CSV table of C-alpha atoms and ligand atoms in Angstrom, one decimal:
chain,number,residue,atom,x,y,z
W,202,UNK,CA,-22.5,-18.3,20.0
W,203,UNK,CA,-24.8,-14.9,19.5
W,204,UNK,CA,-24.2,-13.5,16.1
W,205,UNK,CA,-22.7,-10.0,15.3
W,206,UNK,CA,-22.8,-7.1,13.2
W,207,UNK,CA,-19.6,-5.0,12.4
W,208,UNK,CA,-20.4,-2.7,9.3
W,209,UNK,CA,-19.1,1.0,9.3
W,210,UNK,CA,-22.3,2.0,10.5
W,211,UNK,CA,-23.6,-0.9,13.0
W,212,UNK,CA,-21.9,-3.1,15.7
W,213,UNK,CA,-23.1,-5.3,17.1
W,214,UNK,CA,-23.2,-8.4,19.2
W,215,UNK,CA,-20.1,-10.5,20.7
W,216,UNK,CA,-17.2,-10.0,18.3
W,217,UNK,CA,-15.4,-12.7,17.3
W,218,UNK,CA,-12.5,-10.9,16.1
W,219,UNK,CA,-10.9,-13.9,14.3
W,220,UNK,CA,-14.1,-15.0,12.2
W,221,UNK,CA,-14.4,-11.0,11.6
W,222,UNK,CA,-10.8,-10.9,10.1
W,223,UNK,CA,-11.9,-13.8,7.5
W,224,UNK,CA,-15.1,-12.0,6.6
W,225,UNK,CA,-13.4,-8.7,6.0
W,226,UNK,CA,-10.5,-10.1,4.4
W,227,UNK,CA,-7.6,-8.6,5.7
W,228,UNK,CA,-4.7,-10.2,7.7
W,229,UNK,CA,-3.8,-10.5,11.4
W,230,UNK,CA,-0.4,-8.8,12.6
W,231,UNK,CA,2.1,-11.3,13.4
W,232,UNK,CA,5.2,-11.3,15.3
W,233,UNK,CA,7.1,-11.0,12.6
W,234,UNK,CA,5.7,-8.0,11.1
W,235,UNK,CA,6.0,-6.4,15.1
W,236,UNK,CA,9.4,-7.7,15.2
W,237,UNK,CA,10.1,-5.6,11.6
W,238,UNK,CA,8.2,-2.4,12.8
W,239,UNK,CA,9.9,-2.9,16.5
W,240,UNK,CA,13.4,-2.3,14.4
W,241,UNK,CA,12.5,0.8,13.2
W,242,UNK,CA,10.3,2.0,16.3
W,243,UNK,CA,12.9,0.9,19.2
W,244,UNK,CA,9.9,-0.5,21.2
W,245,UNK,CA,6.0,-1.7,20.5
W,246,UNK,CA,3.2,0.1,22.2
W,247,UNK,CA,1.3,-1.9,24.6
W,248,UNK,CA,-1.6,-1.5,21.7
W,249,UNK,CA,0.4,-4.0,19.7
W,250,UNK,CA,1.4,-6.3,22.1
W,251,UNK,CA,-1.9,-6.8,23.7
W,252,UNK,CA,-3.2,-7.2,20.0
W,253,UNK,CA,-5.8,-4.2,20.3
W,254,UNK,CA,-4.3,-3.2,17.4
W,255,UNK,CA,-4.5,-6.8,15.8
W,256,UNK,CA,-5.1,-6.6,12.1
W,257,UNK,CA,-3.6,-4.8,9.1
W,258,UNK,CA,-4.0,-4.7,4.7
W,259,UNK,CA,-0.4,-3.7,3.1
W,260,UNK,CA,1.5,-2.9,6.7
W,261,UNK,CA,4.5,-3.9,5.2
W,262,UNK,CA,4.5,-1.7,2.4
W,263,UNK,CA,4.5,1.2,4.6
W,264,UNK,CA,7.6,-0.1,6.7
W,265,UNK,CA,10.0,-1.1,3.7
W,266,UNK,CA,9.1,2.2,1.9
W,267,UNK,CA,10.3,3.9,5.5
W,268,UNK,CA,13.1,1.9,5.2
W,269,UNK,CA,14.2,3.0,2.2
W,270,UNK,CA,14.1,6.9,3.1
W,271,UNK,CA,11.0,7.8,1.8
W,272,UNK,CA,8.3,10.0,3.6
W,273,UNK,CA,4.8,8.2,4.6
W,274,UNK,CA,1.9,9.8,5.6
W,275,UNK,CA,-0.9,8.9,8.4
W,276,UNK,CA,-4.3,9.1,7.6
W,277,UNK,CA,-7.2,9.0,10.1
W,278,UNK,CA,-10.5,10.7,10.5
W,279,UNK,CA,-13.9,11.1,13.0
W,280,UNK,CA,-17.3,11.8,11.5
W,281,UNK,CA,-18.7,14.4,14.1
W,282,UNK,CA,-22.0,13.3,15.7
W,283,UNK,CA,-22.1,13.9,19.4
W,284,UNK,CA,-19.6,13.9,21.8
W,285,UNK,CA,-15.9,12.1,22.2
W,286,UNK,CA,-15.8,9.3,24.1
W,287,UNK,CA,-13.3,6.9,25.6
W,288,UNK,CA,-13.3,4.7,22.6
W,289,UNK,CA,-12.9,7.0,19.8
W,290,UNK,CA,-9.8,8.0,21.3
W,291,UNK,CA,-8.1,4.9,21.4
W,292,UNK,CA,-6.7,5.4,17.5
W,293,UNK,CA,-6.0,8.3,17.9
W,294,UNK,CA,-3.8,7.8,21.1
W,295,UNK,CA,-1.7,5.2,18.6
W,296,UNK,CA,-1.9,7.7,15.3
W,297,UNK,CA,-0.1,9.7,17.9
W,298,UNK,CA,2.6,7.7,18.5
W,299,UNK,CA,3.0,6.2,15.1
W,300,UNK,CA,3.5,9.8,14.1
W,301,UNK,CA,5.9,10.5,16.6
W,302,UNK,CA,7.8,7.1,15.8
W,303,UNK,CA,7.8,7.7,11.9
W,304,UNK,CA,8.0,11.7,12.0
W,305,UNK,CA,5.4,11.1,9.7
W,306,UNK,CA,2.5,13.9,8.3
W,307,UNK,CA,-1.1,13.1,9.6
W,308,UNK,CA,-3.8,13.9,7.6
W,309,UNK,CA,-6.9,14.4,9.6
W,310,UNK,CA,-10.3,13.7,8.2
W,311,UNK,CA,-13.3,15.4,9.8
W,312,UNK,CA,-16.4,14.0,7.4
W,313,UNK,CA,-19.1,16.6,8.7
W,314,UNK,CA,-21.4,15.4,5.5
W,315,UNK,CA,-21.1,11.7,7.1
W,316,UNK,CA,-23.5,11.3,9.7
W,317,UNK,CA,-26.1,14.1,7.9
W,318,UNK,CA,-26.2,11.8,5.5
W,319,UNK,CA,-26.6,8.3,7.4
W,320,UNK,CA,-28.3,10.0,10.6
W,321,UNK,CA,-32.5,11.1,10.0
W,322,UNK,CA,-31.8,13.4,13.2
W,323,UNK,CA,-28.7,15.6,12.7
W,324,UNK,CA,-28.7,19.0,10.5
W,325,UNK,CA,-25.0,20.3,8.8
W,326,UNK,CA,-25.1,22.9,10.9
W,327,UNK,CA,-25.0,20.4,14.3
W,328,UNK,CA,-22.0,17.9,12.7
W,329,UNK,CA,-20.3,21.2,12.4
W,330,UNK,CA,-20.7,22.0,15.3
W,331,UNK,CA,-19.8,18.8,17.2
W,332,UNK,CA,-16.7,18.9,14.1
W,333,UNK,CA,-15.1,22.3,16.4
W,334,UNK,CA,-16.1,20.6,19.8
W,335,UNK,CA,-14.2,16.7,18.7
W,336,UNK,CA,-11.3,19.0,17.0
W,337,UNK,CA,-10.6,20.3,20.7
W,338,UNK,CA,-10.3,16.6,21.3
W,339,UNK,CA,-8.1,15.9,18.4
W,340,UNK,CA,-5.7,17.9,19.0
W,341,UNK,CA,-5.8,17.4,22.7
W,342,UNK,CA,-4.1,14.2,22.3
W,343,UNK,CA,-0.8,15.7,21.4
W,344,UNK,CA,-0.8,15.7,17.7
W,345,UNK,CA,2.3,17.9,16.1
W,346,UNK,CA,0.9,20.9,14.3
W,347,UNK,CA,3.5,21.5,12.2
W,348,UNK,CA,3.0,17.5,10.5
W,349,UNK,CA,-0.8,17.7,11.1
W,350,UNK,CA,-3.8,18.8,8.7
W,351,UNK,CA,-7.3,18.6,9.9
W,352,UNK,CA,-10.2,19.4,7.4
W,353,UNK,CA,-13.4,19.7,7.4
W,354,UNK,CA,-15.3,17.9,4.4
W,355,UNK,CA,-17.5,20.6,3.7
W,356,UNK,CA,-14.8,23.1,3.8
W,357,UNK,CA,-12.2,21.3,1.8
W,358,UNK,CA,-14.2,19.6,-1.0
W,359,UNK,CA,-12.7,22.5,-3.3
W,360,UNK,CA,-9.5,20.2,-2.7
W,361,UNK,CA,-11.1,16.7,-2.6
W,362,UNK,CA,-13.9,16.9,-4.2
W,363,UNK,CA,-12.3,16.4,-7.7
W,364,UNK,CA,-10.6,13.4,-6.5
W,365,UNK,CA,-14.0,12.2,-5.2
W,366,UNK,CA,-15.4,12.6,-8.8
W,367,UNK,CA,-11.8,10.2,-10.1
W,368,UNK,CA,-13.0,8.0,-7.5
W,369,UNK,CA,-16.9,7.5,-8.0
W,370,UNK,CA,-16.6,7.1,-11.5
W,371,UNK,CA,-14.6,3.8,-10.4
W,372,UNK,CA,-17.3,2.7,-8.1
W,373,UNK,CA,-20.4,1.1,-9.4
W,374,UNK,CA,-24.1,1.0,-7.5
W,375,UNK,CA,-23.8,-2.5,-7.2
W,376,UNK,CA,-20.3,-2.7,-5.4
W,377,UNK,CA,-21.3,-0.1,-2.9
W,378,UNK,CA,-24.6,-2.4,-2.3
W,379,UNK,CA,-22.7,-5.6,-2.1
W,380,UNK,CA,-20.2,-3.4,0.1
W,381,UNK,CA,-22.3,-1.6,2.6
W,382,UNK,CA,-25.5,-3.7,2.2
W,383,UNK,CA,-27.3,-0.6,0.5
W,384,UNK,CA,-30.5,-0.8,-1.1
W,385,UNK,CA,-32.8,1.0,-3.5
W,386,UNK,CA,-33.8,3.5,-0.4
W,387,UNK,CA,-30.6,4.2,0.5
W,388,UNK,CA,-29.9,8.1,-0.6
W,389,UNK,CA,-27.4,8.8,-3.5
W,390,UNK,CA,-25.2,10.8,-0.6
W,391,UNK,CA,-24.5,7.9,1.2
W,392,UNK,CA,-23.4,6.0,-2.6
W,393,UNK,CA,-21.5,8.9,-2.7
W,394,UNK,CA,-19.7,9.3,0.3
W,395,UNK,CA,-16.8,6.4,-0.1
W,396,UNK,CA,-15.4,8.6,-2.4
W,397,UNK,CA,-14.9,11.4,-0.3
W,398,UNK,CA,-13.5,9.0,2.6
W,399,UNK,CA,-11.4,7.3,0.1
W,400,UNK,CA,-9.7,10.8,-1.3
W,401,UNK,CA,-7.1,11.3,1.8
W,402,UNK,CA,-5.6,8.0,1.1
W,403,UNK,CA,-4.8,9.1,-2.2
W,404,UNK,CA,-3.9,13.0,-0.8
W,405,UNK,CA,0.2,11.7,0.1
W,406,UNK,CA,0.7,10.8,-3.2
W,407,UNK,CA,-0.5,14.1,-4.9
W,408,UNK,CA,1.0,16.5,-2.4
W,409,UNK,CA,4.2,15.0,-3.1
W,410,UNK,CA,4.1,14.4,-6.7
W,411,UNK,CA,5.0,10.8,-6.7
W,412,UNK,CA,3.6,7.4,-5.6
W,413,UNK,CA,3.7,8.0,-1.5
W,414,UNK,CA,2.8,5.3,1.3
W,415,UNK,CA,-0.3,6.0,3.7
W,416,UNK,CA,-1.1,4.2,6.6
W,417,UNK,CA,-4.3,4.1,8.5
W,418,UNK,CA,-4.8,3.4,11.5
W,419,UNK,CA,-8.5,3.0,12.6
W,420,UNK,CA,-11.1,0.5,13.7
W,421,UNK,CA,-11.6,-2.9,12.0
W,422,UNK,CA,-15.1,-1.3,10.3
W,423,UNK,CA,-13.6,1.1,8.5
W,424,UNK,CA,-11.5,-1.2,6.4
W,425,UNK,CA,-14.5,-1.5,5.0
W,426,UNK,CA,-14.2,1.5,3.0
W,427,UNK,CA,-10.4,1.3,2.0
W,428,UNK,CA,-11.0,-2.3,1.0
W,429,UNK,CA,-12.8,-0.2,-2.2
W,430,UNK,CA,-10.2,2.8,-2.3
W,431,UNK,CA,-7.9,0.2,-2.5
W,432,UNK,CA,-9.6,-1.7,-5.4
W,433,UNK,CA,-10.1,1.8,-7.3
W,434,UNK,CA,-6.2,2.8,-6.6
W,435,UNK,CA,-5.3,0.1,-8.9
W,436,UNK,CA,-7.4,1.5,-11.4
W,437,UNK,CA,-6.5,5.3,-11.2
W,438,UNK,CA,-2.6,4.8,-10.7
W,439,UNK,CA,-2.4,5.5,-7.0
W,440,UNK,CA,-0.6,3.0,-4.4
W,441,UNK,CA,-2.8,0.9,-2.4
W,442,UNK,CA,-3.2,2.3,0.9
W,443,UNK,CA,-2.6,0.2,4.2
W,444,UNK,CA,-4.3,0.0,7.2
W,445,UNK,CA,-3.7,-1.3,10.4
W,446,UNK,CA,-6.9,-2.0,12.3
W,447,UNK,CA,-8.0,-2.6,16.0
W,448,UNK,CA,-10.6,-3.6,18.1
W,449,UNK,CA,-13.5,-1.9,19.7
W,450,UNK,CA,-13.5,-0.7,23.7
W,451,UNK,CA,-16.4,-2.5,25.0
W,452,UNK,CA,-19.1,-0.5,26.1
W,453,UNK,CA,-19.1,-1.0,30.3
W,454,UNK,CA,-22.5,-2.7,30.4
W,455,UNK,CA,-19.7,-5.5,28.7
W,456,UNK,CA,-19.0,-7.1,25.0
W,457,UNK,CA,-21.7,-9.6,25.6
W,458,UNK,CA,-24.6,-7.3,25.5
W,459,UNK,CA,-23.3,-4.8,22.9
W,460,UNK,CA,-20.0,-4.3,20.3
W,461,UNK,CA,-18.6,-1.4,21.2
W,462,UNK,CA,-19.1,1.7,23.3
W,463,UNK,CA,-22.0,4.1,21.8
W,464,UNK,CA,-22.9,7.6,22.3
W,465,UNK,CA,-26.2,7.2,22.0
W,466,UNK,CA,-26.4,5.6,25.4
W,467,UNK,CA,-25.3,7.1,28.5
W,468,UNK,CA,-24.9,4.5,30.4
W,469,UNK,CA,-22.4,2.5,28.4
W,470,UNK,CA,-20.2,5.3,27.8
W,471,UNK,CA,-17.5,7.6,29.1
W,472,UNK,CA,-16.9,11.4,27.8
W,473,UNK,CA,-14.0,12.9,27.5
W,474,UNK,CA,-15.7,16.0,29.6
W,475,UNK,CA,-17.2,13.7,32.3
W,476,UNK,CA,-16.2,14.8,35.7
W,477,UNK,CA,-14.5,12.5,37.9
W,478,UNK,CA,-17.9,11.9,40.5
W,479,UNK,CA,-19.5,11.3,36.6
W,480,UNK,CA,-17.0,8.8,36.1
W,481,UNK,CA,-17.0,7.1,39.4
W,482,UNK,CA,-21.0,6.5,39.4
W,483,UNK,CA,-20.7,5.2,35.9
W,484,UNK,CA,-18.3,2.8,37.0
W,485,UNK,CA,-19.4,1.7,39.9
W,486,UNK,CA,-22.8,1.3,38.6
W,487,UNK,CA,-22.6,0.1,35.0
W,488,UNK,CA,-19.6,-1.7,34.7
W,489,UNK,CA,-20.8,-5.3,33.8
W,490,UNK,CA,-18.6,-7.4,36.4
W,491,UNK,CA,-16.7,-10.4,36.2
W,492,UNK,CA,-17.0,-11.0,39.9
W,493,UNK,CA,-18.8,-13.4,42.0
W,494,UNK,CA,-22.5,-12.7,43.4
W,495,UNK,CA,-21.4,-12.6,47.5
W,496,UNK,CA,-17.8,-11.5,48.5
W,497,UNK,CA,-17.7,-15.0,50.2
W,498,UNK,CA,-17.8,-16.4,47.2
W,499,UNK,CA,-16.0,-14.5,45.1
W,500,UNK,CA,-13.1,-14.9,48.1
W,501,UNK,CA,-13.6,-18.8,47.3
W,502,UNK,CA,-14.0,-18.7,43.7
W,503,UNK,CA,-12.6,-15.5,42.2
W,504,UNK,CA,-13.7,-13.3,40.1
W,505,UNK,CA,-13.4,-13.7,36.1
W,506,UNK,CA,-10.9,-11.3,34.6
W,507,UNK,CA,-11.9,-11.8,31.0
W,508,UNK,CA,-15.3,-11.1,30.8
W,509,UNK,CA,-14.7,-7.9,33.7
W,510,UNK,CA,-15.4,-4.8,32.0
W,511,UNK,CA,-13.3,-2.9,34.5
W,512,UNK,CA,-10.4,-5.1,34.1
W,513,UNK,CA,-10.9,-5.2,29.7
W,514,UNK,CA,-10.6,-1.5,30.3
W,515,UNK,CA,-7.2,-1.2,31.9
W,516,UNK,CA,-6.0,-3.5,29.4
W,517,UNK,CA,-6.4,-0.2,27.2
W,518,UNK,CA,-5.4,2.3,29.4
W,519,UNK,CA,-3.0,0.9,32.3
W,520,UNK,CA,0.0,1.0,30.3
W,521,UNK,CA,2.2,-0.8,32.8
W,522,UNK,CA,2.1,-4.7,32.0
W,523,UNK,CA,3.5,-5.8,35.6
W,524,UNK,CA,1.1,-4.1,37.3
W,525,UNK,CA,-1.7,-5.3,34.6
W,526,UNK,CA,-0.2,-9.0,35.1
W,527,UNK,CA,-0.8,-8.4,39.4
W,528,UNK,CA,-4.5,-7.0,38.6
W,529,UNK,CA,-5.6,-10.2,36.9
W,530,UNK,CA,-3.9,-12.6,39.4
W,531,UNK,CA,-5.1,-11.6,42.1
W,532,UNK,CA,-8.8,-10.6,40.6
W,533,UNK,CA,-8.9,-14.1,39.6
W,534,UNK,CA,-7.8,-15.6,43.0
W,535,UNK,CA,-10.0,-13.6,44.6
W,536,UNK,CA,-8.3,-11.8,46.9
W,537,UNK,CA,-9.3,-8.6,45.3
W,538,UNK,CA,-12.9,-7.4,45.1
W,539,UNK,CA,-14.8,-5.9,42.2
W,540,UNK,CA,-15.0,-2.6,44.0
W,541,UNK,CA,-11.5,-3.0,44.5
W,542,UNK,CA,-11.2,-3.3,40.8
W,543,UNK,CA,-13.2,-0.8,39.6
W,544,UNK,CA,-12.1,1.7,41.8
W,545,UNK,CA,-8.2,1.0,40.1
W,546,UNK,CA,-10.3,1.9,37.1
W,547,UNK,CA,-11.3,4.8,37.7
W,548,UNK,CA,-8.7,6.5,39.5
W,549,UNK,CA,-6.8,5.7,36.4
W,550,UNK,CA,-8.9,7.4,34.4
W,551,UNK,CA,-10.0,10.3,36.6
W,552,UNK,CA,-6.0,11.2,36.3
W,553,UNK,CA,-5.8,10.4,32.1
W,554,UNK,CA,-9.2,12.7,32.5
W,555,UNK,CA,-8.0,15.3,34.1
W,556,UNK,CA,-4.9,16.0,31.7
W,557,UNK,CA,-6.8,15.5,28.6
W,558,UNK,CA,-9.2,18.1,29.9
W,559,UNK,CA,-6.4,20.4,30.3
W,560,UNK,CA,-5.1,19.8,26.9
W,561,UNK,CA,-8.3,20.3,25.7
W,562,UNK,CA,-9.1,23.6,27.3
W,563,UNK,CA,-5.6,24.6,25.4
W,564,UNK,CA,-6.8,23.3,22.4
W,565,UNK,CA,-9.0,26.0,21.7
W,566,UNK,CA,-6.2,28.2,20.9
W,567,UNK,CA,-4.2,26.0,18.9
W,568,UNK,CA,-7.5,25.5,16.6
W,569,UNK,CA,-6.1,27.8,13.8
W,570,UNK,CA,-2.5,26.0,13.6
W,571,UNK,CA,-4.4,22.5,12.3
W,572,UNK,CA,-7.2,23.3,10.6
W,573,UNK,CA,-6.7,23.7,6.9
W,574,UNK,CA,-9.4,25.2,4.3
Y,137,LIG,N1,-16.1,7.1,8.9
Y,137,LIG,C1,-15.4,7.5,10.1
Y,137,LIG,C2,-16.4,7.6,11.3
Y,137,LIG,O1,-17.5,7.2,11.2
Y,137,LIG,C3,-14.7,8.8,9.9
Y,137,LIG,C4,-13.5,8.7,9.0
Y,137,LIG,C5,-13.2,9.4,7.9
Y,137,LIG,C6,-12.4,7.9,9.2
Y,137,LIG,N2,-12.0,9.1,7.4
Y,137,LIG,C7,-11.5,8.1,8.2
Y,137,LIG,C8,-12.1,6.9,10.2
Y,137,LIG,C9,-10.3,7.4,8.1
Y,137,LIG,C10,-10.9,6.3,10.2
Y,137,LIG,C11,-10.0,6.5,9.1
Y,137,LIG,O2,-16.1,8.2,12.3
């Protein structure tokens, strides 16, 4: 078994999601808590029921203060860096429809002092710039303006940073280096910045003027951060946030050779801009296969569904279980190909593609209506 890395800043390796949820100490979603949210939502995204979304801290705060009436908020956020690809949307798709199941307010970090600070290479003036281009993104994925802030860290500190200062004052150097594995060379920015992602958690509550439930949703890393707000909210009088957590989309060279799906190499990602040829060579070349080495023998054999990037994929965006069910089978007797496989893939995306680049074209005039100062 090859180790792994999963910090909010590094992953790494072959996840193994279950030792991962011990280590980080938070709690898998059962069918129980499902069946509770399934009363109030009507029906379960296929996120939940294919455990993609697979992990949560305080979920069932957030549903029996719903139940009783009162308002919750979404929180969420993207530290602009580079690009959007495929596997930063996948939150985002569910924040979307968590917010349309709970009418609920989403507030919408964009932390464009993050990667400055973590990153050697990137000036303010670039995050800000990628902030505007993965806003178009955002908001591309159907967000409602009207229940929807999106801020910009730099632009709204004169709202958050006071909270920040409430919050860093409860954080000492050595919890943020037994947190986040910082050391001595670490630069006081980066101590500082958990405070900053910490302050939206705590936003609900003050907006409203009395103790108000926020729910997450985000990648198993960056519990990471909350599991401190969450210590500190005790300590300032604030309700502990919850978060419910999901799992990376493997990068296409496959979850054996790396965690998740980076920007920083080409060939293991997907863009939201990428043009549908783009997509198709990636695919077709990259994808790390589960299939056999001759199609005699994957005819005898069959191909391996669960290691299959292609297939992995459309578990995240083929939202049709049936037709999911009919992939694997007959991927696995071999009677269908790898190229037969991957070219499911991408015409499924190339369509996904081709609306969200509409969207996002639209987007650009709809800027004004989310961002707040
Ligand atoms: N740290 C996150 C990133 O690297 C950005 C972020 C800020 C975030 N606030 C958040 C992510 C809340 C999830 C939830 O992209």
């Amino acid at each position: 078994m090859k180790d792994f890395i999963v910090t909010p800043w590094e992953v790494k390796g072959n996840i193994d999601y279950d030792k991962l949820v011990n280590q980080f100490g938070v709690k898998l979603l059962k069918d129980n808590d499902l069946k509770k949210l399934k009363k109030i939502t009507g029906e379960l995204h296929y996120f939940l029921t294919r455990k993609i979304f697979f992990a949560h801290m305080y979920f069932d705060n957030v549903l029996e203060s719903y139940e009783k009436g009162e308002k919750i908020y979404l929180y969420t956020g993207r530290a602009p860096s580079g690009p959007v690809h495929l596997g930063h949307i996948i939150p985002w798709m569910f924040t979307k429809w968590l917010q349309d199941k709970f009418k609920a307010s989403l507030l919408f970090q964009i932390p464009d002092e993050e990667k400055f600070l973590f990153k050697d290479n990137l000036t303010l003036e670039q995050t800000r710039k990628w902030a505007y281009e993965n806003i178009l993104d955002i908001i591309a994925i159907g967000f409602d303006h009207k229940k929807t802030k999106i801020f910009l860290d730099t632009d709204y500190a004169k709202t958050l940073y006071k909270h920040a200062c409430m919050i860093a004052k409860k954080i000492t150097v050595s919890t943020a280096k037994a947190t986040f594995g910082f050391n001595d060379s670490n630069n006081i920015g980066e101590y500082f910045y958990t405070s900053m992602q910490s302050v939206p958690a705590f936003l609900p509550t003050i907006f409203e003027g009395k103790p108000t439930q926020c729910l997450i949703p985000c990648a198993i890393d960056q519990d990471v951060h909350f599991r401190l707000t969450r210590d500190v909210a005790d300590k300032i009088g604030y309700p502990k946030p919850s978060t419910i957590l999901c799992r990376f989309l493997p990068g296409l060279q496959g979850m054996q050779s790396e965690g998740k799906m980076s920007s920083s190499v080409q060939q293991t990602a997907i863009f939201t801009t990428d043009s549908p040829k783009s997509v198709k060579e990636k695919i077709m070349k990259y994808a790390f296969s589960g299939g056999q080495p001759t199609i005699e023998e994957h005819r005898k054999k069959g191909g391996n569904p669960d290691i299959d990037v292609a297939y992995q994929w459309l578990t995240f965006f083929e939202e049709d279980d049936k037709k999911l069910e009919k992939i694997y089978n007959e991927y696995k007797s071999g009677q269908m190909l790898t190229g037969e496989l991957k070219q499911i893939l991408i015409d499924k995306l190339n369509v996904f593609l081709a609306r969200h680049q509409e969207r996002r074209e639209k987007a650009k005039d709809l800027i004004d209506k989310f961002i707040v100062e």
